Amino acid sequence: MSEAEKLGPDYELDLGWMDQTGPWDTRAEEGRNGLTLADIQVGEYGRVPDESDNQTGRPRGSAPRSGSYRIGNYAVRTKSEIWLDNASFLYEEALQRQWSSATDVPWHTIEPLPDDIEQAQCQMATFLTEVEFVAGDVPARWVSQTTPDFFEARQLLTAQVMDESRHMDVFRKRAMANGGGLMAATGATSGFVGSIDLSRDFTEMSARLHISGEGAVLTIFRMGELMAYNDAEKAMYRLCAQDEARHVAYGVMHMRYMAETAPERHEEINCYFDEAEAGILSGSANPAGQAPILSEPLAILLGGGIAKFDEGFKKLVALRRRQIQEYKKRVVSAGFGARFENGRSRINEILEQAAAA
Amino acid sequence: MTAFPSVEWFDDVRDIFNHEDSFRGGGGGQCNCVAGIKVGNEIFVLTFEGFECAGARKASLGDLDEVDFYLDMEILEWQAMIENIRQNGHAGLGYTLNTLDLDRAERLATSVHGDQYREDLFFRYNQTLQYFFDASSRIATEFAS
């Protein structure tokens, strides 16, 4: 016997919900790239408030529900704290350019490597698995703290979490794929990387994670192609670099928005860059830094073995220069280039000290 | 046989690239950028829109001001890369775009404007750009002697 409620013949439908809509008669049209988030920014639905009082999880543009209680913990309710102008575009790009660590990496091309090379590759894989945990955990925390009115930025962060999850698994797979395994944890999640998760607001987090942290890792991923010994490692690093470049783009575009809309925060943001630059080559946060647990395997991979360590170390120094050059240009692009003109930044001095060490 | 570099060569590659579904997955996909190609003193501009390389045209040095980034090698270096791709069906270990960018004193990918956000498009769309040049393995190329 069915447990469904039986309605009497004189039952009248309420239908009150039919009168409570957002703007009606909306006809979003798909463009060349399909029906994207940008295509549905139609009329009122496309209006992003500078301040949001939405504490109820109400989708932007929908009719409010009376008597609703507070949902979530939306600390981020000021647009400038999280916004970037191309969030929709980057989100669609993230969806379109996904890849599978199981099937898009030609694992069959991996062949036995000399022990020192395999150990160095596994140490890098261990380190990258370690730091990608942070890169996934931190954005995830901010998703839930952001009002649904800024859903474009939220969704982009959610896509980033998926990317970082894949990075965690692909490096773990590499460690397990060729007779090696995971090596020692490097402690990279303490110090500067660990401090990312202590950020008090999103912009502080983004300066540390997207521009400083991921910018440095982006160079390492790209360099990964230079220290790859087979097509599988090439693909693994190249595909991770693509994702990482998108995350860096989030940071640059957010900082650019902040630079234009919140000049009162310039000094504060410069402090985050001061902090990042002071630690960029020290500690174990940056694999191209000076900690032996990472700089040695990198030099071994770049040189082609322990016997060619010096050759590899020269390449590592060149890598550091490129890493810092790219960092500086990103900070300029983000609207904070004055620090390299007015003597505030010590990044060149730090680089020269590291090269001489 | 199609001569490299020429608009005809890029058009032949575009035709393969634009009709190959496998290039739309596996880390490929929609790509929106304008890339310059500098072969010695010859300049070409490729426009990528969505899943396609929408256009290739001959250009002048001044046009490089407008592109997001450009790839700069001498003709013999381009020839070595294209021949390697032809032999392997795709770029071999030493000839992927990213490897070439890193493993030389002068960068492969650069720009006139110096805006790292736009230069980063070379990294963001690297697999698509690699697929594009890997598509050249399916055409016969001749090089000026």
Short mmCIF file of C-alpha atoms in Angstrom, two decimals:
data_model
loop_
_atom_site.label_atom_id
_atom_site.label_comp_id
_atom_site.label_asym_id
_atom_site.label_seq_id
_atom_site.Cartn_x
_atom_site.Cartn_y
_atom_site.Cartn_z
CA MET A 1 0.00 0.00 0.00
CA SER A 2 1.36 3.40 -0.96
CA GLU A 3 2.36 5.78 1.83
CA ALA A 4 1.77 8.79 -0.39
CA GLU A 5 -0.65 11.32 1.01
CA LYS A 6 -4.02 11.09 -0.67
CA LEU A 7 -5.54 14.40 -1.63
CA GLY A 8 -9.26 14.89 -1.46
CA PRO A 9 -11.25 15.91 -4.52
CA ASP A 10 -11.75 19.43 -3.17
CA TYR A 11 -8.03 20.02 -2.41
CA GLU A 12 -6.86 23.42 -3.68
CA LEU A 13 -3.28 24.00 -4.76
CA ASP A 14 -1.52 26.83 -2.99
CA LEU A 15 0.53 28.12 -5.96
CA GLY A 16 1.69 31.09 -3.92
CA TRP A 17 5.25 30.26 -4.89
CA MET A 18 4.41 31.19 -8.46
CA ASP A 19 4.21 34.86 -7.51
CA GLN A 20 7.62 34.96 -5.86
CA THR A 21 10.30 35.08 -8.50
CA GLY A 22 13.38 36.99 -9.38
CA PRO A 23 13.25 39.10 -12.55
CA TRP A 24 11.20 37.13 -15.09
CA ASP A 25 11.19 36.81 -18.87
CA THR A 26 14.94 36.21 -18.86
CA ARG A 27 16.40 34.73 -22.00
CA ALA A 28 20.12 34.19 -21.71
CA GLU A 29 21.64 33.21 -25.03
CA GLU A 30 24.56 30.94 -25.51
CA GLY A 31 27.63 32.32 -27.20
CA ARG A 32 30.46 30.81 -29.19
CA ASN A 33 31.67 28.89 -26.13
CA GLY A 34 28.28 27.56 -25.03
CA LEU A 35 26.08 29.01 -22.29
CA THR A 36 28.70 30.38 -19.93
CA LEU A 37 28.39 32.17 -16.60
CA ALA A 38 29.19 35.38 -18.47
CA ASP A 39 26.20 34.78 -20.76
CA ILE A 40 23.75 34.63 -17.83
CA GLN A 41 24.79 37.97 -16.36
CA VAL A 42 21.50 39.33 -17.62
CA GLY A 43 19.87 42.42 -16.14
CA GLU A 44 19.47 42.32 -12.38
CA TYR A 45 21.02 38.85 -12.25
CA GLY A 46 24.33 40.34 -13.35
CA ARG A 47 24.39 43.03 -10.69
CA VAL A 48 26.97 42.24 -8.02
CA PRO A 49 26.46 44.36 -4.88
CA ASP A 50 29.42 46.20 -3.38
CA GLU A 51 28.18 45.08 0.04
CA SER A 52 26.06 41.99 0.66
CA ASP A 53 23.59 41.56 3.49
CA ASN A 54 22.71 38.09 2.30
CA GLN A 55 23.13 35.80 5.32
CA THR A 56 20.55 33.23 4.32
CA GLY A 57 22.11 31.40 1.39
CA ARG A 58 19.71 33.09 -1.00
CA PRO A 59 20.91 32.64 -4.60
CA ARG A 60 21.66 36.06 -6.07
CA GLY A 61 18.63 37.37 -7.93
CA SER A 62 16.11 35.02 -6.35
CA ALA A 63 13.16 36.30 -4.32
CA PRO A 64 13.94 36.48 -0.59
CA ARG A 65 12.23 34.08 1.77
CA SER A 66 10.59 35.66 4.75
CA GLY A 67 11.40 34.41 8.23
CA SER A 68 14.49 32.56 7.11
CA TYR A 69 17.26 32.01 9.60
CA ARG A 70 20.96 32.62 9.11
CA ILE A 71 22.84 30.02 7.09
CA GLY A 72 26.58 29.65 6.94
CA ASN A 73 29.13 32.08 8.24
CA TYR A 74 29.57 34.64 5.53
CA ALA A 75 32.40 36.79 6.77
CA VAL A 76 33.22 37.93 3.24
CA ARG A 77 30.41 40.30 2.32
CA THR A 78 32.37 43.20 0.82
CA LYS A 79 32.94 42.81 -2.89
CA SER A 80 36.46 44.25 -2.96
CA GLU A 81 37.61 41.64 -0.43
CA ILE A 82 37.29 38.77 -2.90
CA TRP A 83 36.33 40.06 -6.32
CA LEU A 84 38.12 39.82 -9.64
CA ASP A 85 36.65 41.01 -12.90
CA ASN A 86 37.13 37.80 -14.85
CA ALA A 87 35.99 35.23 -12.28
CA SER A 88 33.33 33.84 -14.63
CA PHE A 89 35.82 33.50 -17.45
CA LEU A 90 38.42 31.73 -15.32
CA TYR A 91 35.76 29.43 -13.87
CA GLU A 92 34.59 28.32 -17.32
CA GLU A 93 38.21 27.87 -18.33
CA ALA A 94 38.80 25.69 -15.27
CA LEU A 95 35.85 23.49 -16.19
CA GLN A 96 36.88 23.20 -19.81
CA ARG A 97 40.50 22.38 -19.20
CA GLN A 98 40.19 19.59 -16.65
CA TRP A 99 42.29 16.45 -17.04
CA SER A 100 42.55 13.06 -15.42
CA SER A 101 45.64 11.98 -13.55
CA ALA A 102 44.59 8.40 -14.22
CA THR A 103 44.28 8.50 -18.01
CA ASP A 104 45.79 11.71 -19.39
CA VAL A 105 49.28 11.02 -18.06
CA PRO A 106 51.03 8.32 -20.18
CA TRP A 107 52.16 6.30 -17.17
CA HIS A 108 53.35 3.48 -19.44
CA THR A 109 56.27 5.65 -20.55
CA ILE A 110 57.90 5.50 -17.14
CA GLU A 111 60.90 3.20 -17.09
CA PRO A 112 63.35 2.34 -14.31
CA LEU A 113 65.63 5.27 -13.45
CA PRO A 114 68.99 5.39 -11.67
CA ASP A 115 68.46 5.26 -7.90
CA ASP A 116 69.56 8.84 -7.24
CA ILE A 117 67.21 10.19 -9.92
CA GLU A 118 64.29 8.10 -8.69
CA GLN A 119 64.87 9.17 -5.09
CA ALA A 120 65.09 12.82 -6.09
CA GLN A 121 61.91 12.53 -8.15
CA CYS A 122 60.15 10.85 -5.22
CA GLN A 123 61.33 13.54 -2.79
CA MET A 124 59.87 16.23 -5.07
CA ALA A 125 56.67 14.21 -5.39
CA THR A 126 56.45 13.96 -1.59
CA PHE A 127 56.98 17.69 -1.19
CA LEU A 128 54.41 18.60 -3.85
CA THR A 129 51.81 16.26 -2.36
CA GLU A 130 52.45 17.91 0.98
CA VAL A 131 52.03 21.51 -0.18
CA GLU A 132 49.02 20.78 -2.37
CA PHE A 133 47.13 19.78 0.75
CA VAL A 134 47.46 23.37 1.95
CA ALA A 135 46.61 24.73 -1.50
CA GLY A 136 43.37 22.75 -1.39
CA ASP A 137 42.45 23.22 2.25
CA VAL A 138 42.78 26.99 2.36
CA PRO A 139 40.57 28.04 -0.58
CA ALA A 140 37.98 25.52 0.58
CA ARG A 141 37.73 27.31 3.91
CA TRP A 142 37.05 30.64 2.18
CA VAL A 143 34.35 29.22 -0.07
CA SER A 144 32.07 28.65 2.87
CA GLN A 145 32.80 32.09 4.31
CA THR A 146 31.79 34.00 1.20
CA THR A 147 28.29 35.28 0.59
CA PRO A 148 26.42 33.58 -2.27
CA ASP A 149 26.10 37.04 -3.85
CA PHE A 150 29.71 36.63 -4.95
CA PHE A 151 29.12 33.17 -6.35
CA GLU A 152 31.44 33.62 -9.35
CA ALA A 153 34.46 33.97 -7.07
CA ARG A 154 33.21 31.11 -4.87
CA GLN A 155 32.84 28.77 -7.81
CA LEU A 156 36.29 29.62 -9.10
CA LEU A 157 37.69 28.74 -5.68
CA THR A 158 35.75 25.49 -5.72
CA ALA A 159 37.29 24.66 -9.08
CA GLN A 160 40.69 25.42 -7.61
CA VAL A 161 40.07 22.93 -4.82
CA MET A 162 39.36 20.27 -7.45
CA ASP A 163 42.60 21.18 -9.24
CA GLU A 164 44.62 20.93 -6.05
CA SER A 165 43.05 17.61 -5.25
CA ARG A 166 44.25 16.28 -8.60
CA HIS A 167 47.73 17.68 -7.97
CA MET A 168 47.85 15.84 -4.65
CA ASP A 169 46.95 12.57 -6.28
CA VAL A 170 49.13 12.86 -9.39
CA PHE A 171 52.33 13.37 -7.40
CA ARG A 172 51.39 10.60 -5.01
CA LYS A 173 50.86 8.36 -8.03
CA ARG A 174 54.25 9.32 -9.44
CA ALA A 175 55.94 8.38 -6.17
CA MET A 176 54.32 4.95 -6.32
CA ALA A 177 54.76 4.30 -10.03
CA ASN A 178 58.40 3.39 -10.53
CA GLY A 179 59.80 1.30 -7.72
CA GLY A 180 60.18 4.15 -5.25
CA GLY A 181 57.67 5.56 -2.83
CA LEU A 182 57.08 8.54 -0.64
CA MET A 183 60.14 10.05 1.02
CA ALA A 184 60.43 12.22 4.14
CA ALA A 185 57.85 14.90 4.75
CA THR A 186 59.65 18.19 4.32
CA GLY A 187 57.85 20.33 6.85
CA ALA A 188 56.83 22.64 4.05
CA THR A 189 53.41 23.08 5.57
CA SER A 190 54.90 24.88 8.53
CA GLY A 191 56.44 28.33 8.28
CA PHE A 192 55.29 30.51 5.41
CA VAL A 193 53.04 27.93 3.76
CA GLY A 194 51.42 27.16 7.09
CA SER A 195 50.90 30.86 7.71
CA ILE A 196 48.66 31.06 4.65
CA ASP A 197 45.98 29.32 6.65
CA LEU A 198 46.29 31.89 9.44
CA SER A 199 45.27 34.72 7.13
CA ARG A 200 42.64 36.92 8.68
CA ASP A 201 40.94 37.90 5.46
CA PHE A 202 40.72 36.69 1.91
CA THR A 203 43.05 39.27 0.40
CA GLU A 204 45.77 38.40 2.88
CA MET A 205 45.29 34.75 1.98
CA SER A 206 45.31 35.46 -1.75
CA ALA A 207 48.52 37.53 -1.58
CA ARG A 208 50.23 34.66 0.25
CA LEU A 209 48.71 31.73 -1.61
CA HIS A 210 47.96 32.83 -5.15
CA ILE A 211 50.77 35.25 -5.88
CA SER A 212 53.65 34.26 -3.62
CA GLY A 213 53.09 30.55 -2.99
CA GLU A 214 51.52 29.37 -6.21
CA GLY A 215 53.60 31.72 -8.32
CA ALA A 216 56.70 30.00 -6.95
CA VAL A 217 55.22 26.54 -7.46
CA LEU A 218 54.16 27.46 -11.01
CA THR A 219 57.82 28.01 -11.91
CA ILE A 220 58.65 24.64 -10.32
CA PHE A 221 55.93 22.88 -12.29
CA ARG A 222 57.20 24.42 -15.50
CA MET A 223 60.72 23.51 -14.54
CA GLY A 224 59.38 20.01 -14.03
CA GLU A 225 59.42 19.55 -17.77
CA LEU A 226 63.13 20.25 -17.70
CA MET A 227 63.74 17.64 -15.00
CA ALA A 228 61.36 15.07 -16.46
CA TYR A 229 62.82 11.80 -17.66
CA ASN A 230 59.83 10.48 -19.60
CA ASP A 231 56.62 11.65 -21.26
CA ALA A 232 54.58 10.85 -18.14
CA GLU A 233 56.54 13.27 -15.98
CA LYS A 234 56.47 15.86 -18.77
CA ALA A 235 52.69 15.68 -19.02
CA MET A 236 52.21 15.63 -15.26
CA TYR A 237 54.18 18.82 -14.71
CA ARG A 238 52.81 20.61 -17.79
CA LEU A 239 49.20 19.96 -16.87
CA CYS A 240 49.74 21.00 -13.26
CA ALA A 241 51.40 24.20 -14.49
CA GLN A 242 48.32 25.06 -16.53
CA ASP A 243 46.11 24.77 -13.47
CA GLU A 244 48.56 26.67 -11.32
CA ALA A 245 48.75 29.53 -13.84
CA ARG A 246 44.98 29.87 -13.54
CA HIS A 247 45.22 30.10 -9.76
CA VAL A 248 47.94 32.71 -10.05
CA ALA A 249 45.68 34.60 -12.46
CA TYR A 250 43.04 34.70 -9.71
CA GLY A 251 45.51 36.35 -7.35
CA VAL A 252 46.80 38.87 -9.87
CA MET A 253 43.32 39.91 -10.97
CA HIS A 254 42.05 40.12 -7.40
CA MET A 255 44.99 42.28 -6.35
CA ARG A 256 44.45 44.45 -9.41
CA TYR A 257 40.84 44.95 -8.34
CA MET A 258 41.92 45.70 -4.79
CA ALA A 259 44.57 48.16 -5.95
CA GLU A 260 41.90 50.08 -7.86
CA THR A 261 39.01 49.91 -5.42
CA ALA A 262 40.60 49.83 -1.97
CA PRO A 263 43.63 52.17 -1.93
CA GLU A 264 43.42 52.31 1.87
CA ARG A 265 44.69 48.72 1.92
CA HIS A 266 47.82 49.26 -0.19
CA GLU A 267 50.17 49.52 2.78
CA GLU A 268 48.73 46.40 4.37
CA ILE A 269 49.05 44.41 1.14
CA ASN A 270 52.63 45.58 0.71
CA CYS A 271 53.32 44.08 4.15
CA TYR A 272 52.18 40.68 2.87
CA PHE A 273 54.58 40.99 -0.04
CA ASP A 274 57.38 42.02 2.37
CA GLU A 275 56.73 38.88 4.36
CA ALA A 276 56.59 36.66 1.29
CA GLU A 277 59.81 38.05 -0.16
CA ALA A 278 61.67 37.62 3.12
CA GLY A 279 60.86 33.92 3.08
CA ILE A 280 60.96 33.19 -0.61
CA LEU A 281 64.36 31.51 -0.60
CA SER A 282 64.63 30.49 3.03
CA GLY A 283 62.91 27.61 4.80
CA SER A 284 61.34 24.73 2.92
CA ALA A 285 58.30 26.47 1.47
CA ASN A 286 59.89 27.04 -1.90
CA PRO A 287 61.49 23.96 -3.50
CA ALA A 288 63.90 26.24 -5.34
CA GLY A 289 64.95 27.73 -2.01
CA GLN A 290 67.98 26.89 0.08
CA ALA A 291 66.76 23.97 2.21
CA PRO A 292 68.86 20.91 1.23
CA ILE A 293 65.90 18.52 1.47
CA LEU A 294 64.53 20.22 -1.65
CA SER A 295 67.36 22.09 -3.34
CA GLU A 296 69.50 18.93 -3.53
CA PRO A 297 66.92 16.74 -5.25
CA LEU A 298 66.13 19.60 -7.63
CA ALA A 299 69.78 20.05 -8.56
CA ILE A 300 70.19 16.27 -8.99
CA LEU A 301 67.18 16.14 -11.31
CA LEU A 302 68.23 19.20 -13.28
CA GLY A 303 71.82 18.03 -13.64
CA GLY A 304 71.16 14.37 -14.32
CA GLY A 305 72.41 12.69 -11.16
CA ILE A 306 74.57 13.23 -8.10
CA ALA A 307 77.70 13.17 -10.26
CA LYS A 308 76.41 16.21 -12.13
CA PHE A 309 75.21 18.08 -9.07
CA ASP A 310 77.19 21.25 -9.82
CA GLU A 311 75.73 21.46 -13.30
CA GLY A 312 72.27 21.01 -11.86
CA PHE A 313 72.88 23.62 -9.20
CA LYS A 314 73.71 26.21 -11.87
CA LYS A 315 70.36 25.47 -13.47
CA LEU A 316 68.72 25.80 -10.08
CA VAL A 317 70.21 29.27 -9.62
CA ALA A 318 68.88 30.20 -13.06
CA LEU A 319 65.51 28.83 -11.99
CA ARG A 320 65.52 31.03 -8.90
CA ARG A 321 66.24 34.08 -11.03
CA ARG A 322 63.40 33.26 -13.36
CA GLN A 323 61.07 32.53 -10.45
CA ILE A 324 61.78 35.91 -8.88
CA GLN A 325 61.66 37.75 -12.19
CA GLU A 326 58.18 36.31 -12.84
CA TYR A 327 57.08 37.08 -9.27
CA LYS A 328 58.15 40.71 -9.66
CA LYS A 329 56.34 41.10 -12.96
CA ARG A 330 53.17 39.61 -11.48
CA VAL A 331 53.28 42.03 -8.57
CA VAL A 332 53.70 44.86 -11.08
CA SER A 333 50.77 43.54 -13.12
CA ALA A 334 48.71 43.37 -9.92
CA GLY A 335 49.26 47.08 -9.37
CA PHE A 336 51.94 47.03 -6.67
CA GLY A 337 55.04 47.63 -8.78
CA ALA A 338 56.01 50.79 -6.92
CA ARG A 339 57.65 48.65 -4.23
CA PHE A 340 60.40 47.74 -6.73
CA GLU A 341 60.99 51.41 -7.56
CA ASN A 342 60.91 53.01 -4.13
CA GLY A 343 63.37 50.70 -2.38
CA ARG A 344 60.81 48.91 -0.27
CA SER A 345 61.38 45.50 -1.84
CA ARG A 346 64.61 43.66 -0.95
CA ILE A 347 63.99 40.85 -3.39
CA ASN A 348 67.02 41.51 -5.62
CA GLU A 349 69.32 41.62 -2.61
CA ILE A 350 67.86 38.35 -1.31
CA LEU A 351 68.39 36.74 -4.69
CA GLU A 352 72.04 37.82 -4.92
CA GLN A 353 72.74 36.54 -1.40
CA ALA A 354 71.27 33.18 -2.32
CA ALA A 355 73.28 32.97 -5.53
CA ALA A 356 76.50 33.70 -3.63
CA ALA A 357 75.76 31.20 -0.85
CA MET B 1 54.71 19.69 -49.09
CA THR B 2 54.04 22.98 -47.37
CA ALA B 3 56.78 25.45 -46.69
CA PHE B 4 57.58 26.61 -43.18
CA PRO B 5 57.20 29.38 -42.25
CA SER B 6 54.16 30.50 -44.22
CA VAL B 7 50.50 31.30 -43.64
CA GLU B 8 49.70 28.20 -45.72
CA TRP B 9 51.64 26.03 -43.28
CA PHE B 10 49.83 27.46 -40.27
CA ASP B 11 46.50 27.09 -42.10
CA ASP B 12 47.22 23.42 -42.78
CA VAL B 13 48.02 22.88 -39.10
CA ARG B 14 44.92 24.84 -38.09
CA ASP B 15 42.77 22.62 -40.26
CA ILE B 16 44.00 19.51 -38.44
CA PHE B 17 43.95 21.12 -35.01
CA ASN B 18 40.43 22.52 -35.38
CA HIS B 19 38.93 19.18 -36.39
CA GLU B 20 40.62 16.84 -33.91
CA ASP B 21 38.32 16.15 -30.97
CA SER B 22 41.07 14.63 -28.83
CA PHE B 23 42.73 18.05 -28.59
CA ARG B 24 39.70 19.34 -26.69
CA GLY B 25 40.27 17.09 -23.68
CA GLY B 26 43.17 15.87 -21.62
CA GLY B 27 44.03 19.34 -20.39
CA GLY B 28 43.26 20.96 -23.74
CA GLY B 29 40.01 22.83 -24.23
CA GLN B 30 38.92 26.38 -24.71
CA CYS B 31 41.77 28.75 -25.23
CA ASN B 32 41.58 32.49 -25.77
CA CYS B 33 44.78 34.26 -26.64
CA VAL B 34 46.69 35.90 -29.44
CA ALA B 35 50.13 34.41 -29.97
CA GLY B 36 52.93 35.76 -32.10
CA ILE B 37 55.32 33.45 -33.91
CA LYS B 38 58.72 34.88 -34.74
CA VAL B 39 60.85 32.82 -37.09
CA GLY B 40 64.05 34.75 -37.53
CA ASN B 41 62.75 38.02 -38.91
CA GLU B 42 59.44 36.68 -40.12
CA ILE B 43 56.38 37.30 -37.98
CA PHE B 44 53.03 35.50 -37.88
CA VAL B 45 50.06 35.97 -35.58
CA LEU B 46 47.79 33.12 -34.45
CA THR B 47 44.42 33.84 -32.88
CA PHE B 48 42.96 31.19 -30.59
CA GLU B 49 39.24 31.46 -29.80
CA GLY B 50 37.38 28.79 -27.89
CA PHE B 51 38.27 25.36 -29.24
CA GLU B 52 39.76 26.68 -32.43
CA CYS B 53 42.73 28.45 -33.83
CA ALA B 54 40.56 30.98 -35.63
CA GLY B 55 43.17 32.62 -37.78
CA ALA B 56 46.76 32.85 -38.90
CA ARG B 57 48.21 35.86 -40.64
CA LYS B 58 51.51 37.30 -41.71
CA ALA B 59 52.44 40.26 -39.57
CA SER B 60 55.11 42.84 -38.98
CA LEU B 61 57.42 43.46 -36.05
CA GLY B 62 55.10 46.19 -34.77
CA ASP B 63 52.24 43.70 -34.51
CA LEU B 64 54.08 41.97 -31.68
CA ASP B 65 53.12 44.92 -29.47
CA GLU B 66 49.56 43.64 -29.53
CA VAL B 67 49.96 39.89 -28.94
CA ASP B 68 49.70 38.31 -25.49
CA PHE B 69 53.08 36.62 -25.98
CA TYR B 70 55.22 35.49 -28.84
CA LEU B 71 57.42 32.48 -29.48
CA ASP B 72 60.81 33.47 -30.79
CA MET B 73 63.34 31.10 -32.35
CA GLU B 74 65.66 31.07 -35.32
CA ILE B 75 64.61 29.07 -38.36
CA LEU B 76 66.98 26.17 -37.61
CA GLU B 77 65.56 25.86 -34.09
CA TRP B 78 61.99 25.83 -35.41
CA GLN B 79 63.07 23.26 -37.99
CA ALA B 80 64.57 21.01 -35.33
CA MET B 81 61.37 21.18 -33.29
CA ILE B 82 59.06 20.50 -36.23
CA GLU B 83 61.19 17.63 -37.49
CA ASN B 84 61.25 16.10 -34.03
CA ILE B 85 57.46 16.34 -33.85
CA ARG B 86 57.16 14.75 -37.28
CA GLN B 87 59.41 11.84 -36.25
CA ASN B 88 57.65 11.13 -32.95
CA GLY B 89 54.07 12.08 -33.80
CA HIS B 90 54.39 14.61 -31.00
CA ALA B 91 57.16 16.63 -29.38
CA GLY B 92 59.89 14.47 -27.87
CA LEU B 93 61.34 15.07 -24.44
CA GLY B 94 63.68 17.86 -25.49
CA TYR B 95 61.27 19.63 -27.81
CA THR B 96 58.11 20.46 -25.90
CA LEU B 97 57.38 24.18 -25.90
CA ASN B 98 57.89 24.45 -22.18
CA THR B 99 61.23 22.65 -22.33
CA LEU B 100 62.42 24.89 -25.15
CA ASP B 101 61.34 27.93 -23.16
CA LEU B 102 63.38 26.88 -20.14
CA ASP B 103 66.40 25.17 -21.63
CA ARG B 104 67.94 28.11 -23.45
CA ALA B 105 69.52 31.40 -22.53
CA GLU B 106 66.87 33.45 -24.35
CA ARG B 107 63.31 32.54 -23.52
CA LEU B 108 61.10 30.99 -26.20
CA ALA B 109 58.00 32.80 -24.94
CA THR B 110 58.25 36.51 -24.33
CA SER B 111 56.38 39.75 -24.92
CA VAL B 112 56.88 43.38 -25.80
CA HIS B 113 54.53 44.69 -23.11
CA GLY B 114 56.13 42.75 -20.25
CA ASP B 115 52.81 42.14 -18.49
CA GLN B 116 53.27 38.84 -16.69
CA TYR B 117 49.51 38.27 -16.51
CA ARG B 118 49.40 38.12 -20.31
CA GLU B 119 52.69 36.24 -20.60
CA ASP B 120 51.26 33.65 -18.18
CA LEU B 121 48.76 32.71 -20.90
CA PHE B 122 51.60 30.71 -22.45
CA PHE B 123 51.57 28.60 -19.26
CA ARG B 124 47.79 28.57 -18.83
CA TYR B 125 47.18 27.28 -22.36
CA ASN B 126 50.39 25.33 -22.76
CA GLN B 127 48.78 21.97 -23.52
CA THR B 128 46.62 23.51 -26.24
CA LEU B 129 49.63 25.22 -27.80
CA GLN B 130 51.50 21.93 -27.61
CA TYR B 131 48.60 20.12 -29.30
CA PHE B 132 48.65 22.76 -32.03
CA PHE B 133 52.29 22.20 -32.90
CA ASP B 134 51.96 18.44 -32.40
CA ALA B 135 49.27 18.54 -35.12
CA SER B 136 52.03 19.50 -37.55
CA SER B 137 53.24 15.89 -37.40
CA ARG B 138 50.45 15.09 -39.86
CA ILE B 139 51.64 17.39 -42.62
CA ALA B 140 54.72 17.21 -44.78
CA THR B 141 56.87 20.27 -44.23
CA GLU B 142 59.66 21.67 -46.34
CA PHE B 143 62.15 24.22 -45.10
CA ALA B 144 64.02 26.85 -47.01
CA SER B 145 67.55 25.59 -47.52
#
